[in-house]
CSV table of C-alpha atoms and ligand atoms in Angstrom, one decimal:
chain,number,residue,atom,x,y,z
A,1,MET,CA,17.7,13.4,22.6
A,2,LYS,CA,15.8,16.5,22.3
A,3,ILE,CA,14.6,17.7,18.5
A,4,THR,CA,15.6,21.6,18.5
A,5,ARG,CA,13.5,24.3,15.7
A,6,ARG,CA,16.6,24.7,15.4
A,7,ARG,CA,17.8,20.9,14.3
A,8,LEU,CA,15.0,21.3,12.1
A,9,CYS,CA,15.0,24.9,10.3
A,10,GLY,CA,18.5,23.1,8.8
A,11,LEU,CA,16.2,19.9,7.1
A,12,ALA,CA,15.8,22.6,3.8
A,13,LEU,CA,12.5,19.6,3.3
A,14,LEU,CA,11.2,18.8,6.4
A,15,VAL,CA,8.6,20.7,6.0
A,16,SER,CA,6.2,22.8,8.9
A,17,LEU,CA,2.3,21.2,8.8
A,18,GLY,CA,2.2,23.8,12.0
A,19,VAL,CA,3.6,27.5,12.8
A,20,VAL,CA,7.5,27.7,13.0
A,21,SER,CA,9.2,30.0,13.4
A,22,CYS,CA,13.0,29.7,12.5
A,23,GLN,CA,14.3,33.0,13.4
A,24,GLY,CA,17.0,32.3,15.6
A,25,GLY,CA,15.8,33.5,19.7
A,26,ALA,CA,15.3,30.9,22.2
A,27,GLU,CA,14.9,27.6,21.7
A,28,GLU,CA,12.0,26.2,23.2
A,29,ALA,CA,11.4,22.6,24.4
A,30,GLU,CA,8.4,22.5,21.4
A,31,SER,CA,5.6,18.6,20.9
A,32,VAL,CA,6.9,17.7,17.7
A,33,VAL,CA,6.7,14.3,15.7
A,34,ASN,CA,9.3,13.9,12.4
A,35,VAL,CA,7.6,12.5,10.0
A,36,TYR,CA,9.0,11.0,6.7
A,37,SER,CA,6.8,9.7,4.4
A,38,ALA,CA,6.5,7.9,1.1
A,39,ARG,CA,3.3,8.2,0.9
A,40,HIS,CA,1.4,11.1,-1.0
A,41,TYR,CA,-2.2,12.0,-0.5
A,42,ASP,CA,-3.6,15.0,0.2
A,43,VAL,CA,-6.3,12.9,2.7
A,44,ASP,CA,-2.5,12.4,4.7
A,45,ILE,CA,-1.6,16.5,5.5
A,46,GLU,CA,-5.5,16.9,6.0
A,47,LEU,CA,-5.9,14.1,8.7
A,48,TYR,CA,-1.9,15.1,10.2
A,49,THR,CA,-3.4,18.9,10.5
A,50,GLN,CA,-6.5,17.7,12.4
A,51,PHE,CA,-3.6,15.2,14.7
A,52,THR,CA,-2.0,19.3,15.6
A,53,ALA,CA,-5.5,20.2,16.3
A,54,ASP,CA,-6.0,17.5,18.3
A,55,THR,CA,-3.1,16.8,20.1
A,56,GLY,CA,-1.9,20.4,20.0
A,57,ILE,CA,1.9,17.8,18.4
A,58,ARG,CA,3.3,19.5,15.7
A,59,ILE,CA,4.1,17.4,12.1
A,60,ASN,CA,7.0,18.2,10.8
A,61,LEU,CA,6.7,15.9,7.4
A,62,LEU,CA,9.4,15.1,4.6
A,63,GLU,CA,8.0,13.3,1.2
A,64,GLY,CA,10.3,11.4,-0.8
A,65,LYS,CA,10.6,8.3,-2.4
A,66,PRO,CA,10.4,5.5,0.0
A,67,ASP,CA,14.3,3.8,-0.8
A,68,GLU,CA,15.3,7.6,-0.5
A,69,LEU,CA,13.4,8.1,2.6
A,70,ILE,CA,15.6,4.7,4.4
A,71,GLU,CA,18.8,5.4,3.2
A,72,ARG,CA,17.8,9.0,4.4
A,73,ILE,CA,17.3,7.7,7.2
A,74,LYS,CA,20.2,5.0,7.7
A,75,SER,CA,22.8,8.0,7.0
A,76,GLU,CA,21.2,10.5,9.5
A,77,GLY,CA,21.8,7.5,11.6
A,78,ASP,CA,22.1,8.4,15.8
A,79,GLN,CA,21.8,12.4,14.3
A,80,SER,CA,18.0,11.5,12.4
A,81,PRO,CA,15.4,13.1,13.5
A,82,ALA,CA,13.3,10.7,11.8
A,83,ASP,CA,10.3,9.4,14.3
A,84,VAL,CA,7.9,7.4,11.5
A,85,PHE,CA,8.6,6.9,8.8
A,86,VAL,CA,4.9,5.7,6.6
A,87,ALA,CA,5.1,4.0,3.4
A,88,VAL,CA,3.2,2.6,1.0
A,89,ASP,CA,3.6,-1.8,0.0
A,90,ALA,CA,4.0,-4.5,2.8
A,91,GLY,CA,6.8,-5.1,-0.3
A,92,ARG,CA,8.7,-2.0,1.4
A,93,LEU,CA,8.4,-2.1,5.1
A,94,TRP,CA,9.6,-5.5,4.6
A,95,ARG,CA,12.4,-4.0,3.1
A,96,ALA,CA,12.5,-0.8,5.2
A,97,GLN,CA,13.3,-3.6,8.9
A,98,GLU,CA,15.9,-5.4,6.8
A,99,ALA,CA,17.7,-1.9,6.8
A,100,ASP,CA,17.1,-1.7,10.7
A,101,ILE,CA,16.0,1.6,10.4
A,102,PHE,CA,13.3,0.3,12.7
A,103,GLN,CA,11.6,-0.2,16.6
A,104,PRO,CA,9.3,-2.2,17.9
A,105,VAL,CA,5.8,-0.9,19.2
A,106,GLN,CA,4.0,-2.5,22.2
A,107,SER,CA,0.4,-0.7,21.8
A,108,GLU,CA,-2.6,-2.6,22.9
A,109,ALA,CA,-4.1,0.4,20.6
A,110,LEU,CA,-2.1,-0.1,18.3
A,111,ASN,CA,-2.7,-4.1,18.3
A,112,ALA,CA,-6.4,-3.8,18.8
A,113,ALA,CA,-7.0,-2.5,15.7
A,114,VAL,CA,-5.0,-3.8,12.9
A,115,PRO,CA,-5.6,-7.2,12.0
A,116,GLU,CA,-2.9,-9.3,12.8
A,117,ASN,CA,-2.4,-10.5,9.3
A,118,LEU,CA,-1.8,-6.0,8.5
A,119,ARG,CA,0.9,-6.1,11.1
A,120,GLU,CA,4.5,-7.2,11.7
A,121,PRO,CA,4.0,-9.7,14.3
A,122,ASP,CA,6.9,-8.1,17.0
A,123,GLY,CA,6.0,-4.4,16.3
A,124,HIS,CA,7.7,-2.9,14.1
A,125,TRP,CA,5.3,-0.9,11.7
A,126,PHE,CA,1.5,-1.7,10.9
A,127,GLY,CA,-0.5,-1.7,7.8
A,128,LEU,CA,-2.4,1.9,8.0
A,129,THR,CA,-4.8,1.3,4.8
A,130,THR,CA,-5.3,-2.1,2.7
A,131,ARG,CA,-5.9,-2.5,-1.4
A,132,SER,CA,-7.4,-5.1,-2.7
A,133,ARG,CA,-5.3,-6.5,-6.6
A,134,VAL,CA,-8.7,-8.2,-8.8
A,135,LEU,CA,-9.4,-8.7,-11.6
A,136,VAL,CA,-11.4,-6.0,-14.1
A,137,TYR,CA,-12.8,-7.7,-17.4
A,138,ASN,CA,-14.4,-6.9,-20.2
A,139,THR,CA,-18.4,-7.5,-19.5
A,140,ASP,CA,-18.8,-7.8,-22.8
A,141,SER,CA,-16.6,-10.4,-23.6
A,142,VAL,CA,-16.0,-12.0,-20.2
A,143,THR,CA,-19.0,-13.3,-17.8
A,144,PRO,CA,-18.4,-13.5,-13.9
A,145,ASP,CA,-18.5,-17.0,-13.6
A,146,GLU,CA,-15.7,-17.3,-16.2
A,147,LEU,CA,-13.6,-16.4,-13.7
A,148,SER,CA,-12.5,-17.9,-10.3
A,149,SER,CA,-8.3,-17.5,-9.4
A,150,TYR,CA,-5.7,-15.5,-9.8
A,151,GLU,CA,-4.8,-19.1,-10.5
A,152,ALA,CA,-7.1,-20.0,-13.7
A,153,LEU,CA,-5.8,-16.6,-15.3
A,154,ALA,CA,-2.9,-19.2,-16.6
A,155,GLU,CA,-5.6,-21.9,-18.1
A,156,PRO,CA,-5.4,-22.4,-21.6
A,157,GLN,CA,-8.6,-20.8,-22.6
A,158,TRP,CA,-7.5,-17.3,-21.1
A,159,GLU,CA,-4.7,-17.8,-23.9
A,160,GLY,CA,-4.2,-13.9,-25.5
A,161,ARG,CA,-6.6,-12.9,-22.9
A,162,VAL,CA,-4.7,-10.9,-19.9
A,163,CYS,CA,-3.9,-8.2,-19.4
A,164,VAL,CA,-1.2,-7.2,-16.3
A,165,ARG,CA,1.8,-4.6,-15.2
A,166,SER,CA,5.8,-5.9,-15.2
A,167,SER,CA,7.2,-7.8,-12.9
A,168,GLY,CA,8.9,-4.6,-11.7
A,169,ASN,CA,6.3,-3.3,-9.9
A,170,VAL,CA,6.2,-4.0,-6.5
A,171,TYR,CA,2.3,-4.6,-6.7
A,172,ASN,CA,3.5,-7.2,-8.6
A,173,GLN,CA,5.6,-8.7,-6.8
A,174,SER,CA,4.0,-8.5,-3.7
A,175,LEU,CA,1.0,-11.0,-4.6
A,176,VAL,CA,4.1,-13.3,-6.7
A,177,GLY,CA,5.2,-13.1,-2.7
A,178,SER,CA,2.0,-14.1,-1.5
A,179,MET,CA,1.3,-16.4,-3.2
A,180,ILE,CA,4.9,-18.5,-2.6
A,181,GLU,CA,3.8,-18.4,0.8
A,182,THR,CA,0.5,-20.2,0.3
A,183,ILE,CA,0.8,-22.2,-2.8
A,184,GLY,CA,4.4,-23.1,-2.8
A,185,ALA,CA,7.2,-22.6,-5.1
A,186,GLU,CA,6.5,-24.5,-7.5
A,187,ALA,CA,3.9,-23.8,-8.3
A,188,THR,CA,3.8,-20.1,-8.3
A,189,GLU,CA,5.8,-20.4,-11.1
A,190,GLU,CA,3.8,-22.9,-12.7
A,191,TRP,CA,1.3,-20.4,-12.5
A,192,ALA,CA,3.8,-17.2,-13.3
A,193,THR,CA,5.0,-19.0,-16.6
A,194,GLY,CA,1.1,-20.0,-17.5
A,195,LEU,CA,0.3,-16.4,-16.9
A,196,VAL,CA,2.9,-14.8,-18.9
A,197,GLU,CA,2.3,-17.0,-21.7
A,198,ASN,CA,-2.1,-15.9,-21.7
A,199,PHE,CA,-1.0,-12.2,-21.9
A,200,ALA,CA,-2.5,-10.1,-24.3
A,201,ARG,CA,0.3,-8.5,-24.8
A,202,ALA,CA,3.7,-7.7,-23.5
A,203,PRO,CA,2.9,-5.5,-19.8
A,204,GLU,CA,3.2,-1.9,-20.7
A,205,GLY,CA,1.6,1.3,-17.8
A,206,GLY,CA,0.3,1.1,-14.9
A,207,ASP,CA,-3.3,-0.6,-13.4
A,208,ILE,CA,-5.1,2.5,-14.7
A,209,ASP,CA,-3.6,1.6,-18.3
A,210,GLN,CA,-4.8,-2.0,-18.2
A,211,ILE,CA,-7.9,-1.1,-17.3
A,212,LYS,CA,-7.9,1.3,-20.4
A,213,ALA,CA,-6.8,-1.5,-22.6
A,214,VAL,CA,-9.8,-4.0,-21.7
A,215,ALA,CA,-12.3,-1.4,-21.9
A,216,ALA,CA,-10.9,-1.2,-25.3
A,217,GLY,CA,-10.8,-5.0,-26.1
A,218,GLN,CA,-6.4,-5.2,-25.9
A,219,CYS,CA,-7.6,-7.3,-23.5
A,220,ASP,CA,-10.1,-9.3,-21.8
A,221,VAL,CA,-9.0,-9.3,-18.5
A,222,ALA,CA,-6.4,-7.8,-16.1
A,223,ILE,CA,-4.7,-7.8,-12.2
A,224,VAL,CA,-5.2,-4.6,-10.8
A,225,ASN,CA,-5.4,-2.6,-7.8
A,226,HIS,CA,-9.5,-1.7,-6.8
A,227,TYR,CA,-8.5,1.7,-6.3
A,228,TYR,CA,-8.0,2.5,-9.4
A,229,TRP,CA,-10.4,1.7,-11.0
A,230,ALA,CA,-12.8,3.4,-7.6
A,231,ARG,CA,-10.6,6.7,-9.6
A,232,LEU,CA,-12.4,6.2,-13.1
A,233,ALA,CA,-15.9,5.4,-11.1
A,234,LYS,CA,-15.0,9.0,-10.4
A,235,SER,CA,-13.5,11.3,-12.6
A,236,ASP,CA,-15.1,13.1,-14.6
A,237,ASP,CA,-13.1,12.2,-17.9
A,238,GLU,CA,-15.2,11.2,-20.4
A,239,SER,CA,-13.3,8.6,-21.6
A,240,ASP,CA,-11.9,7.0,-17.6
A,241,LEU,CA,-16.0,6.7,-17.1
A,242,ASP,CA,-16.0,4.5,-21.0
A,243,ALA,CA,-13.6,2.1,-19.6
A,244,VAL,CA,-15.7,1.9,-16.1
A,245,GLU,CA,-19.3,1.4,-18.1
A,246,LYS,CA,-17.1,-1.6,-20.1
A,247,THR,CA,-16.5,-3.0,-17.3
A,248,ALA,CA,-16.6,-4.4,-13.3
A,249,VAL,CA,-14.3,-6.2,-10.9
A,250,PHE,CA,-14.5,-9.4,-9.7
A,251,PHE,CA,-12.4,-9.9,-6.2
A,252,PRO,CA,-10.8,-13.2,-6.9
A,253,ASN,CA,-9.9,-16.7,-4.4
A,254,GLN,CA,-13.1,-16.1,-2.5
A,255,ASP,CA,-14.1,-19.9,-2.9
A,256,GLY,CA,-10.2,-20.5,-1.3
A,257,ARG,CA,-7.7,-18.5,0.1
A,258,GLY,CA,-8.9,-14.7,-0.4
A,259,THR,CA,-8.1,-12.1,-2.2
A,260,HIS,CA,-4.9,-10.6,-1.8
A,261,VAL,CA,-4.0,-7.6,-0.5
A,262,ASN,CA,-1.5,-4.8,0.4
A,263,ILE,CA,-1.3,-2.7,2.5
A,264,SER,CA,0.3,1.6,3.4
A,265,GLY,CA,1.9,1.4,6.8
A,266,PHE,CA,4.0,3.2,9.2
A,267,GLY,CA,6.4,1.9,12.0
A,268,MET,CA,8.8,3.9,14.9
A,269,VAL,CA,12.4,5.0,13.3
A,270,LYS,CA,15.0,3.4,15.7
A,271,GLY,CA,16.7,6.5,18.2
A,272,ALA,CA,13.5,8.5,17.3
A,273,PRO,CA,13.5,11.6,19.4
A,274,ASN,CA,10.1,11.8,20.6
A,275,PRO,CA,9.3,8.1,20.6
A,276,GLU,CA,5.8,8.9,23.4
A,277,ASN,CA,4.3,12.2,20.1
A,278,ALA,CA,5.7,8.7,17.7
A,279,VAL,CA,3.6,6.4,19.7
A,280,THR,CA,0.4,9.3,20.6
A,281,PHE,CA,0.5,9.4,16.5
A,282,MET,CA,0.8,5.9,14.9
A,283,GLU,CA,-2.0,5.4,16.8
A,284,PHE,CA,-4.8,8.2,15.8
A,285,LEU,CA,-4.2,7.2,12.0
A,286,VAL,CA,-6.1,3.8,12.9
A,287,SER,CA,-8.6,5.6,15.3
A,288,PRO,CA,-12.1,4.8,13.9
A,289,GLU,CA,-12.1,8.4,13.5
A,290,ALA,CA,-8.8,9.1,11.3
A,291,GLN,CA,-9.6,5.4,9.5
A,292,THR,CA,-12.9,6.6,8.4
A,293,VAL,CA,-12.0,9.6,6.9
A,294,PHE,CA,-9.0,7.5,5.2
A,295,ALA,CA,-11.9,5.2,4.0
A,296,GLN,CA,-13.6,8.8,2.9
A,297,SER,CA,-11.3,9.9,0.7
A,298,ASN,CA,-8.8,7.6,-1.3
A,299,ASN,CA,-10.5,4.6,-2.3
A,300,GLU,CA,-8.6,2.4,0.5
A,301,TYR,CA,-10.5,-0.1,3.3
A,302,PRO,CA,-9.6,0.7,6.3
A,303,VAL,CA,-7.7,-2.0,8.1
A,304,ALA,CA,-9.2,-1.3,10.6
A,305,PRO,CA,-12.6,-3.1,11.1
A,306,ASP,CA,-16.1,-1.5,11.2
A,307,VAL,CA,-15.7,1.8,9.4
A,308,GLU,CA,-17.7,2.9,6.7
A,309,LEU,CA,-16.6,3.1,3.0
A,310,ASP,CA,-16.1,5.6,0.1
A,311,PRO,CA,-19.8,4.6,-1.7
A,312,VAL,CA,-17.8,3.7,-4.8
A,313,VAL,CA,-15.9,0.8,-2.6
A,314,ALA,CA,-18.7,-0.3,-1.0
A,315,GLU,CA,-20.9,-1.1,-3.7
A,316,LEU,CA,-17.9,-4.0,-4.4
A,317,GLY,CA,-18.8,-5.8,-2.0
A,318,GLN,CA,-17.5,-7.3,0.6
A,319,PHE,CA,-14.9,-10.7,0.2
A,320,LYS,CA,-13.6,-12.4,1.8
A,321,VAL,CA,-9.0,-11.1,2.5
A,322,ASP,CA,-6.2,-13.2,2.1
A,323,ALA,CA,-5.0,-14.1,5.0
A,324,VAL,CA,-1.6,-14.4,5.2
A,325,ASN,CA,0.5,-11.8,7.3
A,326,VAL,CA,1.5,-8.9,5.3
A,327,THR,CA,5.2,-9.4,5.9
A,328,ALA,CA,5.6,-13.0,3.8
A,329,TYR,CA,5.9,-10.9,0.4
A,330,GLY,CA,9.1,-8.8,1.3
A,331,ARG,CA,10.6,-12.0,2.4
A,332,ASN,CA,9.8,-13.5,-0.3
A,333,ASN,CA,10.8,-10.8,-2.1
A,334,PRO,CA,14.8,-12.5,-3.2
A,335,GLN,CA,12.2,-15.6,-5.2
A,336,VAL,CA,9.6,-13.3,-6.4
A,337,THR,CA,12.3,-12.1,-8.9
A,338,GLU,CA,13.6,-15.5,-10.1
A,339,ILE,CA,10.3,-17.2,-10.4
A,340,VAL,CA,8.9,-14.3,-12.2
A,341,ASP,CA,12.8,-13.6,-14.3
A,342,ARG,CA,12.1,-17.5,-15.5
A,343,ALA,CA,8.7,-17.3,-16.5
A,344,GLY,CA,9.3,-14.0,-18.9
A,345,TRP,CA,7.3,-12.1,-16.8
A,346,GLU,CA,9.2,-8.6,-17.8
B,1,FE,FE1,-1.2,2.9,-6.6
């Protein structure tokens, strides 16, 4: 099936990043790739523009919320123009696979660039960037030698001192899902129960709010994604810089399995009308060129090794990554929901 201009122009939200005329005339076959993305960063647009300049393949971009885009691809069915689905969080990519919207891709370039633990084993989806779920602590009230692992935050010494956002958040769900995979459901539930007992307050706000609560002394340690701290460190706002001044980042579980990471990633949509262009696009995203741009622009880690990091992120130091395969997060999610409920993690 060939995608046509007429069909594309009928899609109100499908935004062309190239030049396209929607005024009648002959429908020339042209080289396109249709990307449905739940990742909303300026750097993505920058790279998509670069991709078109390099390859001549125009990108039509439809942005939306992940579950809405998955639903849309399902309801469009065989008629879906979607070639590639991009999303943040392995749990969501898992949900997309469960919704049967992906087809497996075998590509040497993708398999070489994306470490095995950061992609779905059969090629249904691949990591694009990673983010680590770290501890941020108040440097007045905590010394780094008091910190060790996620598990240790459930110990009595942390009573009334821990902040973390709600368990409904997918970042926490993926962390808990990874723990089920590595330490088992029973130990994970024990941990979640102890963690909730140590909360300084009922979960509220996002990761930035947890960092600010640590800086303000409302809690001594928080579990957050590393890039939020990096984002504050680059802010022009005095209160953001003040929060950074009063806190530091710690990578947990370095003496054991490593720090939990999550991914943003992508997969090829089942029945993609432009499969070759889709593979070209996906391979471009993990190329050293694109991975460097991701690393330098968004405070994330590239999936490809040997790519230079953003200076603020590099300063956090190198760390051991938990090698559990990212598919575990979504696979264990039904158990996660039960465990956090029983633990009373709001
Ligand atoms: Fe985030």
